[in-house]
Short mmCIF file of C-alpha atoms in Angstrom, two decimals:
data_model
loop_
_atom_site.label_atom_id
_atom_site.label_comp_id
_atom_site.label_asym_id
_atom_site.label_seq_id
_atom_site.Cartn_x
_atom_site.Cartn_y
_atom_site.Cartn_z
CA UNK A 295 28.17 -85.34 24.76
CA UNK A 296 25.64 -87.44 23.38
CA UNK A 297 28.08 -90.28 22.97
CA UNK A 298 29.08 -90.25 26.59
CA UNK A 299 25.85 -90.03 27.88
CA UNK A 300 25.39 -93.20 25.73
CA UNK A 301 27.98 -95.04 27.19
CA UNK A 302 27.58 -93.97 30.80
CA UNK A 303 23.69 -95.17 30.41
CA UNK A 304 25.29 -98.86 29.06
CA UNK A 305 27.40 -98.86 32.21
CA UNK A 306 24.63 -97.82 35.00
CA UNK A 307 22.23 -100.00 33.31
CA UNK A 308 25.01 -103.38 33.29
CA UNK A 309 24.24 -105.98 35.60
CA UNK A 310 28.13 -105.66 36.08
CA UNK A 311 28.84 -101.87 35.99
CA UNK A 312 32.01 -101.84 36.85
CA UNK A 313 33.00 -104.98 34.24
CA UNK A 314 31.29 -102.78 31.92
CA UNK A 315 33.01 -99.91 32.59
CA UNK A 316 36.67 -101.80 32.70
CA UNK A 317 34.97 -103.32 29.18
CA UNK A 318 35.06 -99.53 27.70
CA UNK A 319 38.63 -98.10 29.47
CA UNK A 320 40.27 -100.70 27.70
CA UNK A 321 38.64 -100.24 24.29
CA UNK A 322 39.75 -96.73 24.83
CA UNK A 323 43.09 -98.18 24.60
CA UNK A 324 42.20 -97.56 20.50
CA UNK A 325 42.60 -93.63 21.01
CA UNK A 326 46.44 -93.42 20.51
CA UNK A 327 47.57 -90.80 18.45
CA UNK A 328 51.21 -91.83 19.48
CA UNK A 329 50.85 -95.59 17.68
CA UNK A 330 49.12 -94.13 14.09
CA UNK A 331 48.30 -90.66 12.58
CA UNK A 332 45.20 -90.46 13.06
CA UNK A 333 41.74 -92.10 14.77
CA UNK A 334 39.46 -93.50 12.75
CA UNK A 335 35.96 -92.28 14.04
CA UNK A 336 33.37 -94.32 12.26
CA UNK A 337 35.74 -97.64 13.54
CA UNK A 338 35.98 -96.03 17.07
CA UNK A 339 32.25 -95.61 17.26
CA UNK A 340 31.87 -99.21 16.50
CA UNK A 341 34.39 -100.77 18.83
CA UNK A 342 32.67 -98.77 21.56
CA UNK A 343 29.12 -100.24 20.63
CA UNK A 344 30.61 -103.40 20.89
CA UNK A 345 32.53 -102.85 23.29
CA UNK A 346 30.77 -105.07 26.47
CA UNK A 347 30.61 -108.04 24.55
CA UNK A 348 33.96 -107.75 22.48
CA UNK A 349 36.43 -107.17 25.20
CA UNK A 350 36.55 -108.42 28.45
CA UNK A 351 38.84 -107.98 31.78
CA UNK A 352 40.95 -110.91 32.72
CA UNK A 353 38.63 -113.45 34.87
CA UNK A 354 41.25 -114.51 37.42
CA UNK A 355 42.15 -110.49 37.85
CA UNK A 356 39.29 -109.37 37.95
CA UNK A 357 37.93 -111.11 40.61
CA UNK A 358 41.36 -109.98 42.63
CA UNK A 359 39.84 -106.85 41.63
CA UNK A 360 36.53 -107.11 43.33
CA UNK A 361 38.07 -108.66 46.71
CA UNK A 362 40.55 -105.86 46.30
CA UNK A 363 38.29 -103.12 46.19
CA UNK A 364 36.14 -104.80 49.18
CA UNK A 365 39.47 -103.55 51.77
CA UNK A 366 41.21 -100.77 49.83
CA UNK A 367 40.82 -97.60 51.01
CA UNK A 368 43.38 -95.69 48.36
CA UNK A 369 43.41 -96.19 44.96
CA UNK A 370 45.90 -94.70 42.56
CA UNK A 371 44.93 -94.38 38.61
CA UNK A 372 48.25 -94.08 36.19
CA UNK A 373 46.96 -92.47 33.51
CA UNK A 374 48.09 -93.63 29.53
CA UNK A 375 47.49 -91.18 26.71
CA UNK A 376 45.36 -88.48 26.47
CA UNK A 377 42.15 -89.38 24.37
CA UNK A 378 41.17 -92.22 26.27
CA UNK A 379 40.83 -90.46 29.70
CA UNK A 380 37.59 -89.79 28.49
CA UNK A 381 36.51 -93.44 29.25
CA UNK A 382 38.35 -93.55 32.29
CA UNK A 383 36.81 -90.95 33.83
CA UNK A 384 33.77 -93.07 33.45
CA UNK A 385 35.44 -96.18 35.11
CA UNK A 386 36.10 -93.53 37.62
CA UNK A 387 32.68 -92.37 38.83
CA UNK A 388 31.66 -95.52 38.19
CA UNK A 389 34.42 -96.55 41.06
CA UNK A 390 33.08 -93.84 43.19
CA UNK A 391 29.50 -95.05 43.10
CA UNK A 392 30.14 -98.21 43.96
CA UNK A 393 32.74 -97.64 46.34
CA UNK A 394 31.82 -93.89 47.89
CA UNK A 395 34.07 -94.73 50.76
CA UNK A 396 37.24 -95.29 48.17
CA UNK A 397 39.69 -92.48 48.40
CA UNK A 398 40.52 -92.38 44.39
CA UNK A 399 43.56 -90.09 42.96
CA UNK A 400 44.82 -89.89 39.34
CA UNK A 401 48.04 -89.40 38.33
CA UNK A 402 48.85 -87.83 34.68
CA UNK A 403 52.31 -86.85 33.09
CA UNK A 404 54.05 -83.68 34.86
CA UNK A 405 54.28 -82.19 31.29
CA UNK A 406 53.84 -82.88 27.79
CA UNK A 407 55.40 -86.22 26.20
CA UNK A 408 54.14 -87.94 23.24
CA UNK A 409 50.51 -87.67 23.18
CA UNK A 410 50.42 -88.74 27.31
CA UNK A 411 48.01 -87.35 29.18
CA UNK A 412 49.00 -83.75 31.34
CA UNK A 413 46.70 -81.46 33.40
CA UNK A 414 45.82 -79.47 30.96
CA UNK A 415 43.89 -83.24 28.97
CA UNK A 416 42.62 -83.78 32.36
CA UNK A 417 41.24 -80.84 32.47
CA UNK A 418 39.98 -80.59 29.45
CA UNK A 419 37.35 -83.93 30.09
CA UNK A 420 36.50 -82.49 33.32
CA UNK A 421 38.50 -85.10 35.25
CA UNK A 422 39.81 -82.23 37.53
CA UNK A 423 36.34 -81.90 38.58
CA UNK A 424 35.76 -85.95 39.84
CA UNK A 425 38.81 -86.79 41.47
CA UNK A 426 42.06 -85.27 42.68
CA UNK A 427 44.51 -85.24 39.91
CA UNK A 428 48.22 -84.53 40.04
CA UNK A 429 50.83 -85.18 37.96
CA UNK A 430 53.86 -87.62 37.96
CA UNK A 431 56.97 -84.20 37.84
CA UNK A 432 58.22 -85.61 34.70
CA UNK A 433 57.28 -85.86 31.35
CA UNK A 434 59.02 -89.56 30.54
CA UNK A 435 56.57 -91.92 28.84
CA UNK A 436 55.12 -94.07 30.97
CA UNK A 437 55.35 -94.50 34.56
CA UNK A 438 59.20 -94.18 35.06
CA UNK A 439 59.83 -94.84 39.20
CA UNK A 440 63.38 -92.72 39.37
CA UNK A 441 61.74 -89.47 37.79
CA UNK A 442 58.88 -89.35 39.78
CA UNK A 443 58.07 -86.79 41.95
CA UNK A 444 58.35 -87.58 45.89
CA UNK A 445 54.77 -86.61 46.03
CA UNK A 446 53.74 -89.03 43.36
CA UNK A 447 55.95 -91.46 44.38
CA UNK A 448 54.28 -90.94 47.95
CA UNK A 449 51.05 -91.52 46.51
CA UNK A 450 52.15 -94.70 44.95
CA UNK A 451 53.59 -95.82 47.58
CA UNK A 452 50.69 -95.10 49.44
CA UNK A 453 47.94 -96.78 47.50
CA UNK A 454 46.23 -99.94 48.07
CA UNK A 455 45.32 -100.66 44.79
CA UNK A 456 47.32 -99.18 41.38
CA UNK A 457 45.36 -99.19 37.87
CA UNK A 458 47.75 -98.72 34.85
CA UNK A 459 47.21 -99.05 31.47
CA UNK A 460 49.87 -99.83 29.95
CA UNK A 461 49.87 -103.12 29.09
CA UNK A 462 51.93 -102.84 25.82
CA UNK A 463 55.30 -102.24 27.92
CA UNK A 464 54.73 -106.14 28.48
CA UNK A 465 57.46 -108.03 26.47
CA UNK A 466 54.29 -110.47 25.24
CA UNK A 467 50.83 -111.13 25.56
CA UNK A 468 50.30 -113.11 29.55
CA UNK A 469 49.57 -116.22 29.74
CA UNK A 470 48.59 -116.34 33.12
CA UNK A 471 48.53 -113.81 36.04
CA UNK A 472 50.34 -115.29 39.14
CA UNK A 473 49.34 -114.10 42.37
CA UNK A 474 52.20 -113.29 44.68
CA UNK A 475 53.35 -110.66 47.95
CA UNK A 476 53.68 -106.83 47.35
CA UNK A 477 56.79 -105.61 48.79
CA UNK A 478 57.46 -108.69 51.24
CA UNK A 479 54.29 -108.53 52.96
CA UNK A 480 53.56 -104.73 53.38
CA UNK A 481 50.77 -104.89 50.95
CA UNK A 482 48.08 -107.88 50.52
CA UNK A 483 48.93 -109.68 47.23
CA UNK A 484 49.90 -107.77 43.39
CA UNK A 485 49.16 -109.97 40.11
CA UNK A 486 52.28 -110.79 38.17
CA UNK A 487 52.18 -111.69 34.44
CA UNK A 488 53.61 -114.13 32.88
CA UNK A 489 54.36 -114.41 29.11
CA UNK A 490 54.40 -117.42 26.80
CA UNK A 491 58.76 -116.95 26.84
CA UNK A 492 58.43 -116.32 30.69
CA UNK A 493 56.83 -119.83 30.95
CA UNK A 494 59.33 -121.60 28.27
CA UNK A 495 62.23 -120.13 30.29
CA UNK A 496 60.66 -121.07 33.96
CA UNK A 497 59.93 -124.94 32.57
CA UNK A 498 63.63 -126.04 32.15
CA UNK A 499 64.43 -124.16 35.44
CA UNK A 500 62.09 -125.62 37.84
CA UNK A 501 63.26 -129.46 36.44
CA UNK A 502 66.64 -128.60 36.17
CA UNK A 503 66.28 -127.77 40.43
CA UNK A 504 64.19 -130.59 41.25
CA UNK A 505 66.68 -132.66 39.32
CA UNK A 506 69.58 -131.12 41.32
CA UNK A 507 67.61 -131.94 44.67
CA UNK A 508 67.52 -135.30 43.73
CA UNK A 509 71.07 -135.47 43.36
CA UNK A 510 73.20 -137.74 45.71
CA UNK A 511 76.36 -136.16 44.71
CA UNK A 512 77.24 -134.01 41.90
CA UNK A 513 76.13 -136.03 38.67
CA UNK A 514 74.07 -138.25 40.35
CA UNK A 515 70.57 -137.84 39.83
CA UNK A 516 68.02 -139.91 40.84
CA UNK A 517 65.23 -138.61 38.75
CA UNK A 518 64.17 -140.97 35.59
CA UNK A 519 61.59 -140.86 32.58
CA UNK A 520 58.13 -141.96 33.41
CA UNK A 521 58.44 -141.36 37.04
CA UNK A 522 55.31 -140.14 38.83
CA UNK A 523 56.16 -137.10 41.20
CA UNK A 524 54.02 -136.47 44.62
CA UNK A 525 53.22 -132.55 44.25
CA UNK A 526 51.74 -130.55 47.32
CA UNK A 527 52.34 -127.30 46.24
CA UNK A 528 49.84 -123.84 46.34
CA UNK A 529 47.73 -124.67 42.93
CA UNK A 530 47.19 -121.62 40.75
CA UNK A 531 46.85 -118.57 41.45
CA UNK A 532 50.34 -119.06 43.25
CA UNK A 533 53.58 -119.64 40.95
CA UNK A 534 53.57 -122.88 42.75
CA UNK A 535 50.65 -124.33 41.12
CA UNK A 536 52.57 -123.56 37.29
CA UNK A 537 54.47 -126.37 38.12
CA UNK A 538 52.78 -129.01 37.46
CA UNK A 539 50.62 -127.46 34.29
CA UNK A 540 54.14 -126.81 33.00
CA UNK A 541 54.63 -130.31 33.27
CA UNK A 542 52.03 -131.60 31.60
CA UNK A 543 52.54 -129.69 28.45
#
């Protein structure tokens, strides 16, 4: 359509296509027919126009992203619901031309659930025709690891990098994204969020240990108010380096 060709001109012509196209899958986030009745076009349209400048990928991830992307040779796309394939098959070829090399497969419900996008949606945008598509055996919302299929579970477990969009399963907004080990060391790094709650519940913790190595015996700390604390941990990304900003809230 006129519309896509629109968009996919914004994206080639980006000094940072692949920002741009991240900029657009995640306004697409907007077509959820599962969350309200109905779409509202004319606001759509807008939110897409301003899309680049509105919206914008997390910095920190993002540039895990690009270093990422530099090594992997699999990527896996979970799919979300069904309208907004549409801009992620953009992100998609957009993937593929700047990483031709990338072996990219998307993975879509096993059968209808909700307004999550099957085959047939796939199909439908002419993802089918891009990329290799398969879906997950199930039809459980979301990306549900006991149901899956041992194929898609095999392709998941196969991947270098995994896409999902499903940030609303979070239990908040993150904070910060904490770069730690994928499965003890068989995969480079993942990004962890943390949430606002995660980080209230993680202060008290961390001084309640250091407190407790202090201790000469049980009840006796040596740890007092004021005292300045010699810190040589990993700064942030690394959970070690939220010690000390923890602190000085």
């Amino acid at each position: 359509t006129a519309a896509d060709q629109g968009i996919s001109d914004s994206i080639m012509t980006s000094p940072d296509p692949l920002r741009t196209a991240l900029c657009y899958a995640m306004t697409g986030n907007f077509i959820d027919f599962g969350a309200m009745d109905s779409v509202d076009e004319e606001k759509l349209r807008a939110l897409l126009e301003e899309s680049p400048d509105r919206i914008s990928p997390d910095l920190p991830a993002y540039a895990q992203l690009l270093a990422d992307l530099s090594a992997a040779k699999r990527l896996t796309f979970l799919t979300d619901n069904c309208g907004e394939i549409v801009m992620d098959k953009l992100l998609i070829r957009t993937l593929q031309r700047l990483y031709p090399e990338l072996d990219i497969t998307v993975i879509v419900r096993g059968s209808e659930i909700l307004n999550d996008a099957t085959m047939d949606d796939a199909r439908q945008v002419g993802l089918t025709e891009i990329v290799r598509v398969m879906g997950n055996g199930n039809n459980v919302a979301g990306t549900y690891e006991p149901e899956l299929s041992p194929e898609a579970a095999a392709e998941i477990a196969s991947a270098d990098i995994l896409l999902a969009k499903r940030a609303e399963m979070l239990c908040g907004e993150p904070s910060v994204w904490i770069q730690t080990t994928w499965e003890g060391g068989l995969r480079p790094i993942k990004l962890a969020p943390y949430t606002r709650s995660m980080l209230d519940t993680y202060r008290p913790n961390i001084l309640a240990a250091m407190m407790m190595a202090s201790a000469k015996r049980e009840g006796d700390f040596d740890v007092k108010r004021g005292e300045r604390i010699l810190y040589g941990g990993a700064p942030l990304p690394y959970m070690t380096g939220l010690i000390p900003s923890l602190f000085d809230e």
